Structures are given as structure tokens and as C-alpha cells.
Coordinates of C-alpha atoms and ligand atoms in Angstrom, one line a residue:
M1 CA 90.3 35.0 -5.7
T2 CA 92.4 36.8 -3.1
V3 CA 92.6 40.5 -3.6
T4 CA 96.2 41.8 -3.2
R5 CA 97.3 45.4 -3.4
E6 CA 98.6 44.6 -6.9
S7 CA 95.3 43.1 -8.1
L8 CA 93.1 45.7 -6.4
P9 CA 92.3 48.5 -8.9
A10 CA 94.1 51.7 -8.1
V11 CA 90.7 53.5 -8.2
E12 CA 89.9 51.4 -5.1
G13 CA 93.2 52.2 -3.4
G14 CA 95.3 49.5 -5.0
Q15 CA 98.7 50.0 -6.6
P16 CA 98.5 51.4 -10.1
V17 CA 99.9 49.3 -13.0
R18 CA 102.4 52.1 -13.8
S19 CA 103.7 55.1 -11.9
Q20 CA 103.8 57.5 -14.9
F21 CA 100.7 58.6 -16.7
L22 CA 100.6 57.2 -20.3
V23 CA 99.3 60.0 -22.5
F24 CA 96.7 58.9 -25.1
G25 CA 97.9 59.8 -28.6
A26 CA 101.4 61.1 -27.7
P27 CA 103.3 61.7 -31.1
L28 CA 106.7 60.3 -31.9
I29 CA 108.9 63.2 -32.7
G30 CA 112.4 62.5 -34.0
E31 CA 115.6 64.5 -33.9
E32 CA 115.1 65.2 -37.7
E33 CA 111.9 67.1 -36.9
I34 CA 113.6 69.1 -34.2
Q35 CA 116.5 70.0 -36.4
E36 CA 114.2 71.0 -39.3
V37 CA 112.1 73.2 -37.0
V38 CA 115.3 74.9 -35.7
D39 CA 116.5 75.3 -39.3
T40 CA 113.2 77.0 -40.2
L41 CA 113.3 79.2 -37.1
R42 CA 116.8 80.4 -38.1
S43 CA 115.9 80.9 -41.8
G44 CA 113.8 83.9 -41.2
W45 CA 110.9 82.3 -43.1
I46 CA 108.4 80.6 -40.7
G47 CA 105.1 81.2 -42.5
F48 CA 103.7 79.5 -45.6
G49 CA 106.6 79.0 -48.1
P50 CA 109.1 76.6 -49.7
K51 CA 108.9 73.9 -47.0
S52 CA 105.1 73.8 -47.2
L53 CA 105.3 73.5 -51.0
R54 CA 107.8 70.6 -50.6
F55 CA 105.6 68.9 -48.0
E56 CA 102.5 69.3 -50.3
E57 CA 104.4 67.7 -53.2
E58 CA 105.8 64.8 -51.2
F59 CA 102.5 64.1 -49.5
A60 CA 100.6 64.1 -52.8
Q61 CA 103.3 61.7 -54.2
Y62 CA 102.8 59.4 -51.1
V63 CA 99.0 59.1 -51.6
R64 CA 99.4 59.1 -55.4
A65 CA 97.3 62.2 -56.0
K66 CA 98.1 64.9 -58.5
H67 CA 97.8 67.7 -56.1
G68 CA 98.2 68.4 -52.4
I69 CA 96.9 71.6 -50.9
S70 CA 98.1 72.1 -47.3
V71 CA 95.7 73.7 -44.9
G72 CA 95.6 74.7 -41.2
S73 CA 93.4 71.7 -40.2
C74 CA 91.4 68.9 -41.6
T75 CA 88.3 71.0 -40.6
A76 CA 89.5 73.9 -42.8
G77 CA 90.2 71.5 -45.6
L78 CA 86.7 69.9 -45.4
H79 CA 85.2 73.4 -45.4
L80 CA 87.1 74.4 -48.5
A81 CA 86.3 71.1 -50.3
L82 CA 82.6 71.8 -49.7
I83 CA 83.0 75.3 -51.1
A84 CA 84.9 74.0 -54.1
S85 CA 82.2 71.4 -54.7
G86 CA 79.6 74.2 -54.9
V87 CA 77.7 73.0 -51.8
G88 CA 75.7 75.8 -50.3
P89 CA 72.4 76.8 -48.5
G90 CA 69.5 74.4 -49.1
D91 CA 71.9 71.5 -50.1
E92 CA 72.3 68.2 -48.3
V93 CA 75.4 66.2 -47.6
I94 CA 75.3 62.6 -46.6
T95 CA 77.7 61.5 -43.9
T96 CA 78.2 59.2 -40.9
P97 CA 77.0 60.0 -37.4
L98 CA 80.0 58.1 -36.0
T99 CA 82.6 60.9 -36.4
F100 CA 84.0 63.9 -34.9
A101 CA 81.7 66.9 -34.8
A102 CA 83.9 68.8 -37.3
T103 CA 82.7 66.5 -40.2
A104 CA 79.1 67.7 -39.7
N105 CA 80.0 71.3 -38.5
V106 CA 81.6 72.2 -41.8
V107 CA 78.4 71.3 -43.6
E108 CA 76.6 73.8 -41.4
H109 CA 79.3 76.4 -42.1
V110 CA 78.3 76.4 -45.8
G111 CA 74.6 76.6 -44.9
A112 CA 73.8 73.0 -46.0
R113 CA 72.3 70.2 -44.0
P114 CA 74.2 67.1 -42.8
V115 CA 72.1 64.0 -43.4
F116 CA 73.3 61.0 -41.4
V117 CA 73.3 57.4 -42.5
D118 CA 73.9 54.7 -40.0
V119 CA 77.2 52.7 -39.9
D120 CA 78.0 49.1 -40.5
R121 CA 78.2 47.4 -37.1
E122 CA 81.5 45.6 -37.9
T123 CA 83.5 48.2 -39.9
Q124 CA 82.1 51.2 -38.0
N125 CA 82.0 53.0 -41.4
I126 CA 79.0 54.5 -43.2
D127 CA 77.0 51.5 -44.6
P128 CA 76.9 51.9 -48.4
A129 CA 73.7 49.8 -48.5
R130 CA 71.8 52.5 -46.6
I131 CA 73.1 55.6 -48.6
E132 CA 70.7 55.5 -51.5
A133 CA 67.6 55.7 -49.3
A134 CA 68.9 59.0 -47.9
I135 CA 69.4 60.7 -51.3
T136 CA 67.0 63.4 -52.2
P137 CA 66.9 66.0 -55.0
R138 CA 68.9 68.3 -52.6
T139 CA 71.8 65.9 -52.1
R140 CA 75.0 67.3 -53.4
A141 CA 77.8 65.3 -51.8
I142 CA 78.8 62.2 -49.7
M143 CA 81.4 62.6 -47.0
P144 CA 82.5 59.2 -45.9
V145 CA 84.8 58.9 -42.9
H146 CA 87.5 56.2 -42.7
M147 CA 86.8 55.4 -39.1
A148 CA 89.9 54.5 -37.0
G149 CA 91.9 54.2 -40.2
R150 CA 89.8 51.4 -41.8
P151 CA 88.9 52.5 -45.4
C152 CA 85.3 52.6 -46.4
D153 CA 84.1 50.5 -49.4
M154 CA 85.1 53.1 -52.0
D155 CA 83.8 51.1 -54.9
A156 CA 80.3 51.1 -53.5
I157 CA 80.4 54.7 -52.5
S158 CA 81.9 55.9 -55.8
D159 CA 79.4 53.9 -57.8
I160 CA 76.4 55.5 -55.9
A161 CA 78.0 59.0 -56.3
D162 CA 78.5 58.5 -60.0
R163 CA 74.9 57.3 -60.5
H164 CA 73.4 60.2 -58.7
G165 CA 75.9 62.9 -59.9
L166 CA 77.3 63.6 -56.3
T167 CA 80.7 64.8 -55.3
V168 CA 82.6 62.6 -52.9
I169 CA 84.7 64.3 -50.2
E170 CA 86.5 61.8 -48.1
D171 CA 87.2 62.7 -44.4
A172 CA 90.5 60.8 -44.2
A173 CA 91.6 62.4 -40.8
H174 CA 92.5 58.9 -39.6
A175 CA 93.6 57.3 -42.8
V176 CA 96.9 58.7 -44.2
E177 CA 98.3 55.1 -44.9
A178 CA 95.0 53.5 -45.9
A179 CA 94.1 52.0 -49.3
W180 CA 91.1 50.3 -50.8
R181 CA 91.7 47.5 -53.3
G182 CA 95.3 48.7 -53.8
K183 CA 94.2 52.4 -54.4
K184 CA 95.6 54.8 -51.9
I185 CA 93.1 56.9 -50.0
G186 CA 93.7 60.3 -51.3
S187 CA 93.9 59.2 -55.0
I188 CA 90.3 58.0 -55.5
S189 CA 87.6 60.7 -55.0
Q190 CA 87.3 64.3 -56.2
F191 CA 88.6 65.5 -52.8
T192 CA 90.2 63.8 -49.8
V193 CA 91.1 65.6 -46.6
F194 CA 93.7 64.5 -44.0
S195 CA 94.3 65.7 -40.5
F196 CA 97.7 66.4 -38.9
Y197 CA 96.4 67.1 -35.5
A198 CA 98.6 66.3 -32.5
T199 CA 97.3 62.7 -32.0
K200 CA 97.1 61.7 -35.7
N201 CA 99.3 59.2 -37.5
L202 CA 101.3 62.1 -39.1
T203 CA 101.3 65.3 -37.1
T204 CA 102.3 68.9 -37.6
A205 CA 100.6 69.8 -34.2
E206 CA 97.7 71.3 -36.2
G207 CA 97.4 71.0 -39.9
G208 CA 95.8 69.2 -42.8
M209 CA 96.0 68.4 -46.5
I210 CA 93.4 68.3 -49.3
T211 CA 94.3 66.0 -52.2
T212 CA 92.7 66.1 -55.6
N213 CA 93.4 65.1 -59.2
D214 CA 91.5 68.1 -60.6
D215 CA 93.8 70.8 -61.8
A216 CA 91.2 73.6 -61.8
A217 CA 89.9 72.7 -58.3
A218 CA 93.4 72.6 -57.0
E219 CA 94.1 76.0 -58.3
R220 CA 91.0 77.4 -56.7
L221 CA 91.7 75.7 -53.4
R222 CA 95.2 77.3 -53.3
I223 CA 93.6 80.7 -53.7
L224 CA 90.8 80.0 -51.2
R225 CA 93.1 78.9 -48.4
L226 CA 95.1 82.1 -48.5
H227 CA 92.6 85.0 -48.4
G228 CA 91.4 84.5 -51.9
I229 CA 94.4 86.3 -53.3
S230 CA 96.3 85.1 -56.3
K231 CA 98.2 81.9 -56.0
D232 CA 101.8 83.1 -55.4
A233 CA 100.8 85.9 -53.0
W234 CA 102.8 84.2 -50.3
K235 CA 105.9 85.3 -52.2
R236 CA 105.1 89.0 -51.7
Y237 CA 107.8 89.4 -49.0
S238 CA 110.3 87.0 -50.6
A239 CA 113.5 87.6 -52.5
S240 CA 111.6 87.5 -55.8
G241 CA 110.3 91.0 -54.9
F242 CA 107.0 92.5 -54.1
T243 CA 104.4 91.7 -56.8
P244 CA 101.0 93.3 -56.7
Y245 CA 98.1 91.0 -55.7
E246 CA 94.4 91.2 -55.4
A247 CA 91.6 89.3 -53.9
V248 CA 89.8 87.3 -56.6
E249 CA 87.2 86.0 -54.1
P250 CA 86.7 86.4 -50.4
G251 CA 89.0 83.5 -49.2
Y252 CA 90.0 82.2 -45.9
K253 CA 93.1 82.2 -43.7
Y254 CA 93.5 78.5 -43.8
N255 CA 97.2 78.0 -44.7
L256 CA 99.8 75.7 -43.1
T257 CA 103.2 77.2 -42.1
D258 CA 106.7 76.2 -42.8
L259 CA 107.2 75.7 -39.1
Q260 CA 104.5 73.1 -39.2
S261 CA 105.6 71.6 -42.5
S262 CA 109.1 71.1 -40.9
L263 CA 107.5 68.5 -38.7
G264 CA 105.4 67.1 -41.6
L265 CA 108.3 66.5 -44.0
H266 CA 110.0 64.1 -41.5
Q267 CA 106.8 62.6 -40.1
L268 CA 106.0 61.6 -43.7
R269 CA 109.4 60.0 -44.2
R270 CA 108.7 57.7 -41.2
I271 CA 105.0 57.1 -41.9
E272 CA 105.4 53.4 -43.0
A273 CA 107.9 52.6 -40.2
N274 CA 105.5 54.1 -37.6
L275 CA 102.7 52.0 -39.1
T276 CA 104.8 48.9 -38.7
I277 CA 105.3 49.7 -35.0
R278 CA 101.6 50.4 -34.5
R279 CA 100.7 47.1 -36.2
R280 CA 103.0 45.3 -33.7
H281 CA 101.1 47.0 -30.8
W282 CA 97.8 46.2 -32.4
K283 CA 98.6 42.5 -32.5
A284 CA 99.8 42.6 -28.9
Y285 CA 96.4 44.0 -27.9
D286 CA 94.5 41.4 -29.9
V287 CA 96.4 38.6 -28.2
G288 CA 96.3 40.3 -24.8
F289 CA 92.5 40.7 -24.8
A290 CA 91.5 37.5 -26.7
D291 CA 90.2 35.7 -23.6
L292 CA 88.4 38.6 -22.0
P293 CA 84.6 38.1 -22.3
A294 CA 84.0 41.8 -21.4
V295 CA 86.0 43.1 -24.2
E296 CA 85.2 42.9 -28.0
T297 CA 88.4 43.6 -30.1
P298 CA 88.3 45.3 -33.6
A299 CA 87.1 43.2 -36.5
P300 CA 90.1 42.0 -38.5
P301 CA 90.8 43.8 -41.8
R302 CA 88.9 42.7 -44.9
P303 CA 91.1 41.5 -47.9
E304 CA 90.2 44.6 -49.9
E305 CA 91.5 47.1 -47.3
R306 CA 94.8 48.4 -46.0
H307 CA 94.0 49.7 -42.5
A308 CA 95.9 52.8 -41.4
G309 CA 95.8 51.5 -37.8
H310 CA 95.0 54.9 -36.3
L311 CA 92.8 53.9 -33.4
Y312 CA 92.6 50.6 -31.4
T313 CA 89.0 50.7 -30.2
I314 CA 87.6 48.1 -27.9
L315 CA 83.9 47.6 -27.3
L316 CA 83.0 46.9 -23.7
R317 CA 80.3 44.3 -23.1
P318 CA 78.2 46.0 -20.3
E319 CA 76.4 42.8 -19.4
R320 CA 79.8 41.3 -18.4
L321 CA 80.8 44.2 -16.2
T322 CA 79.6 45.7 -12.9
I323 CA 80.9 49.1 -13.9
D324 CA 79.8 51.4 -16.8
R325 CA 82.1 52.9 -19.5
S326 CA 82.8 56.1 -17.6
Q327 CA 83.9 54.1 -14.5
F328 CA 86.0 51.9 -16.7
I329 CA 87.8 54.9 -18.2
E330 CA 88.2 56.4 -14.7
A331 CA 89.6 53.1 -13.4
L332 CA 92.1 53.0 -16.4
R333 CA 93.1 56.6 -15.6
A334 CA 93.8 55.6 -12.0
E335 CA 96.1 52.9 -13.3
N336 CA 97.9 55.8 -15.2
I337 CA 96.6 54.8 -18.6
G338 CA 95.0 57.5 -20.8
S339 CA 92.2 56.6 -23.2
G340 CA 89.7 58.2 -25.5
I341 CA 86.1 57.9 -26.9
H342 CA 85.7 57.9 -30.7
F343 CA 82.9 58.9 -30.9
T344 CA 79.8 60.1 -29.3
P345 CA 77.6 60.1 -32.4
V346 CA 77.2 63.6 -33.8
H347 CA 73.4 63.5 -34.1
L348 CA 73.3 63.2 -30.3
H349 CA 75.3 66.4 -29.7
A350 CA 73.2 69.3 -28.3
Y351 CA 73.3 71.4 -31.4
Y352 CA 72.2 68.6 -33.8
R353 CA 69.5 67.4 -31.5
K354 CA 68.1 70.9 -31.2
R355 CA 68.5 71.9 -34.8
Y356 CA 67.2 68.8 -36.5
G357 CA 65.3 67.0 -33.7
Y358 CA 67.5 63.9 -33.6
R359 CA 66.9 61.5 -30.8
P360 CA 68.5 58.3 -29.3
G361 CA 67.4 55.4 -31.5
D362 CA 67.8 57.2 -34.8
F363 CA 71.1 55.5 -35.7
P364 CA 71.3 52.3 -33.6
N365 CA 74.6 51.0 -34.8
A366 CA 76.4 54.3 -34.3
E367 CA 74.8 54.7 -30.9
E368 CA 75.6 51.2 -29.8
I369 CA 79.3 51.6 -30.8
G370 CA 79.3 55.2 -29.4
S371 CA 78.1 54.0 -26.0
R372 CA 80.5 51.0 -25.7
T373 CA 83.7 52.1 -27.4
V374 CA 87.0 53.0 -25.7
S375 CA 90.2 53.9 -27.6
L376 CA 93.4 52.7 -26.1
P377 CA 96.8 54.3 -26.7
L378 CA 98.3 53.3 -30.1
S379 CA 101.1 55.7 -30.9
A380 CA 104.4 54.7 -32.5
K381 CA 105.9 56.4 -29.5
L382 CA 104.7 53.6 -27.2
T383 CA 107.3 51.0 -26.1
D384 CA 106.4 47.3 -25.9
Q385 CA 106.4 47.7 -22.1
D386 CA 103.9 50.6 -22.4
V387 CA 101.6 48.3 -24.4
Q388 CA 102.0 45.5 -21.8
D389 CA 101.0 48.1 -19.1
V390 CA 97.9 48.9 -21.0
I391 CA 97.0 45.3 -21.4
A392 CA 97.7 44.6 -17.7
A393 CA 95.6 47.6 -16.7
V394 CA 92.6 46.6 -18.9
R395 CA 92.8 42.9 -17.7
K396 CA 93.1 44.1 -14.1
V397 CA 90.0 46.3 -14.3
V398 CA 87.7 44.0 -16.3
T399 CA 88.7 41.0 -14.1
H400 CA 88.0 42.8 -10.9
Y401 CA 84.7 44.2 -12.1
A402 CA 83.6 41.0 -14.0
R403 CA 79.9 40.1 -13.7
Ligands
PLP501 C1 87.1 62.0 -38.2 C2 87.6 63.3 -38.1 N1 87.3 64.3 -38.9 C3 87.8 65.6 -38.8 C4 88.7 65.9 -37.7 C5 89.1 67.3 -37.6 O1 90.5 67.3 -37.8 P1 91.3 68.7 -37.4 O2 91.5 68.7 -35.9 O3 92.6 68.5 -38.1 O4 90.5 69.8 -37.9 C6 89.0 64.9 -36.8 C7 89.9 65.3 -35.7 O5 90.1 64.7 -34.7 C8 88.4 63.6 -37.0 O6 88.7 62.6 -36.1

């Protein structure tokens, strides 16, 4: 094959596939969001208030849950859900190693121990068949993560939890639109927590939502997320007049704001339209990579699942390439394509290795995925041309470095 300036990777001095850098996870922000933010800024009420309450209600309706409790982040929401579940020092919480550090960090925050269970190689989700072996008399909760937007087998997980009297707290950071056997994620377990971080399917820049069908738990979460003071304390500066309040427990400063909810309200209205756009991009990637021996594309959805299409993750086949994953990512960057890694398994992070003595080899499926995975841009903001650029860049790099 003759190498031209077009076919030579930019990292070797060739011409990049595109001239402008394509940011990984850039959100699609509409004029409606901008106008709503401006309206909030002009209203004189930018903190937690009426728009956040409306956002909670509409979000809960969308996921078919009884309650939505908005919070400053998914991390904050997971922390509160653990507290509301009564998880504390000496307890164990079963979760997946193939997740963001936050999922395990919050378990540490309440003084409990995260117990990892390896993932299924195909779904990349916690393998329900391995959960029971990890249950001890100290186990209090299971925290499944819907990896990349693919829902976990919630029948199997709920069944195990019921039989052992465990609470299920779903980390649905990737999974706003997901459903399992027709049941929306957010409506199934005692607690489900969503993320509205900048790169997520629905963004408020930073933010999150806990959903639950439990009235008493919802009431407590509303108090816990705002200093532990009584439920309507946010109204203390409103037109309804100052009402005395008191702390009923030492709560947290974990609330969302109306400024953020201004984004959320309109992001939610476009959630399904954005998913349709991402599904089109997903299909283009599947077709664009189908003949590349060095690239394994995501497993197709199972009939029981509605995939939220959050991350399009390819697995590189190192035996088919002369470069490693870091070099691949660097080569993509030189072509002006941003990418991500989801995830380096949590048990291999410095803190968890040191604290619990975890070592490579402990969770082989999570480690294999973690060492080979690359997430490509998949935002509704991408144009079809952007997607073609990503495909062209991946093809160029893996073809040049094919073994
Ligand atoms: C699986 C998972 N859980 C939790 C989080 C934490 O979300 P947040 O940034 O909203 O706290 C993330 C964030 O990226 C995530 O990917």
C-alpha cells in the first residue's frame, strides 16, 4: 500500500482527518435551555426552588417513579441513598469493579466496604451469577451500574436482593432512557441515582437525581440533601415569608439549583429525540467498523433491554495492532478526535489496592475490558459528518498499525 499524506497518521506527520478538535461528550444545548437560564437569572431566584421542584416532578414522571429528589451530583445521590438504606461502618456493599471511582468511593464515605464482583464479558455489567458467592452476613446492599447505558438484568438482581434482604441502589449515571423488560430504570429498585454531569445523556453541567417509590425515604432524602433542615426550608427567603426551621439531623449541602434545573427541564423534553440521534450514530459506527479485525464493536442489545446508548465503546484487539491503547488514543487525538476510557477497574486504583490488597487478576473480565476499551464520541451534538470523521480516523489508524 502506498502511504500518502492523507493515509499517513497525523501522529506521524500526516494530515489529520479533520482540522477542528472533536470534543468527547460535548452536550447539545438548545436555545430553550439558554432562554430558561436567562429567565432564571433575571428572576432573582437562582438557588434551589420552583424550577428544581418542577424538574424533579417531570423527571420522576419520565422514569415512572413516585419521587424524584434532585441533588448536586450522582455521587451525592449515591451517598445519600446509602445513608437512607442504613449502610454504615462494618457493612459491605456489592458492586462492579468496572465503574467510575465514585460508585465505590461513596461506600467508603459511609464507612462500609465495597465488595467487587466481576462483570459479564459481553454486557460489561455485574454478573448476577457471581453475586451470591460474594454475600456475607455483613452485606447490606447491591449497587449495580448500568454500564454505558445497557441495563443490568434487574430480575436476577432484584431476586437475589429479595432472598437475602438486601437493598438495591442502582447507579444509573449512564442510563436515563434505559428500561429492563419494559420497566423504566428508576422505577424498579428502592433507590436509583442518575447523573447530569456535562457529558451525560441529560446534562445540567453538574447534577443528579435520586428516584424512589418509598414516601418515607423520599421525605428523609429531601431533608438530608439540604442541611438536614425541614423540608420546605428553601422557602425561608421566599414571598411566603420567613418560617423558623431547625436541623432534624446533620444533613448535607447536596442540593441542585434552579439555574441548573433550567437546563434539565429542556434537556428532559428532548431526551428521546437525542436518543434517536445517538442511535443513528451508533449504527453508523457499527457499519463503519464491521470489517476491522482490530476492533470489537459493542454486543447488540438483548431483547429484554432498552439501551440508553450513552457510551459507544470499542474493544481493541492488541494482537492485531502494532501500537498499544495509549498510542491508539494519542493517534486519534492527533487526527483531532477526542476519546475516553470507561473504565480503569476501581479495584486497581491506588487507594483500593492499598486499602484492600487488590491485585491484577482479581477480576479478569473487568480487567480485560478495562485494558482494551476506548469510548468514541457519541453525543446528540455530533453531525453525521463528525461521525464519519471518527470512523475515518479509527480506520486510518488501525489500518496503518495493523499487525
Ligand atoms: C458509573 C458512574 N457512576 C457515578 C458517576 C458520578 O457522577 P457525578 O459526576 O454526577 O457525581 C459517574 C460519572 O461519570 C459514572 O460514570
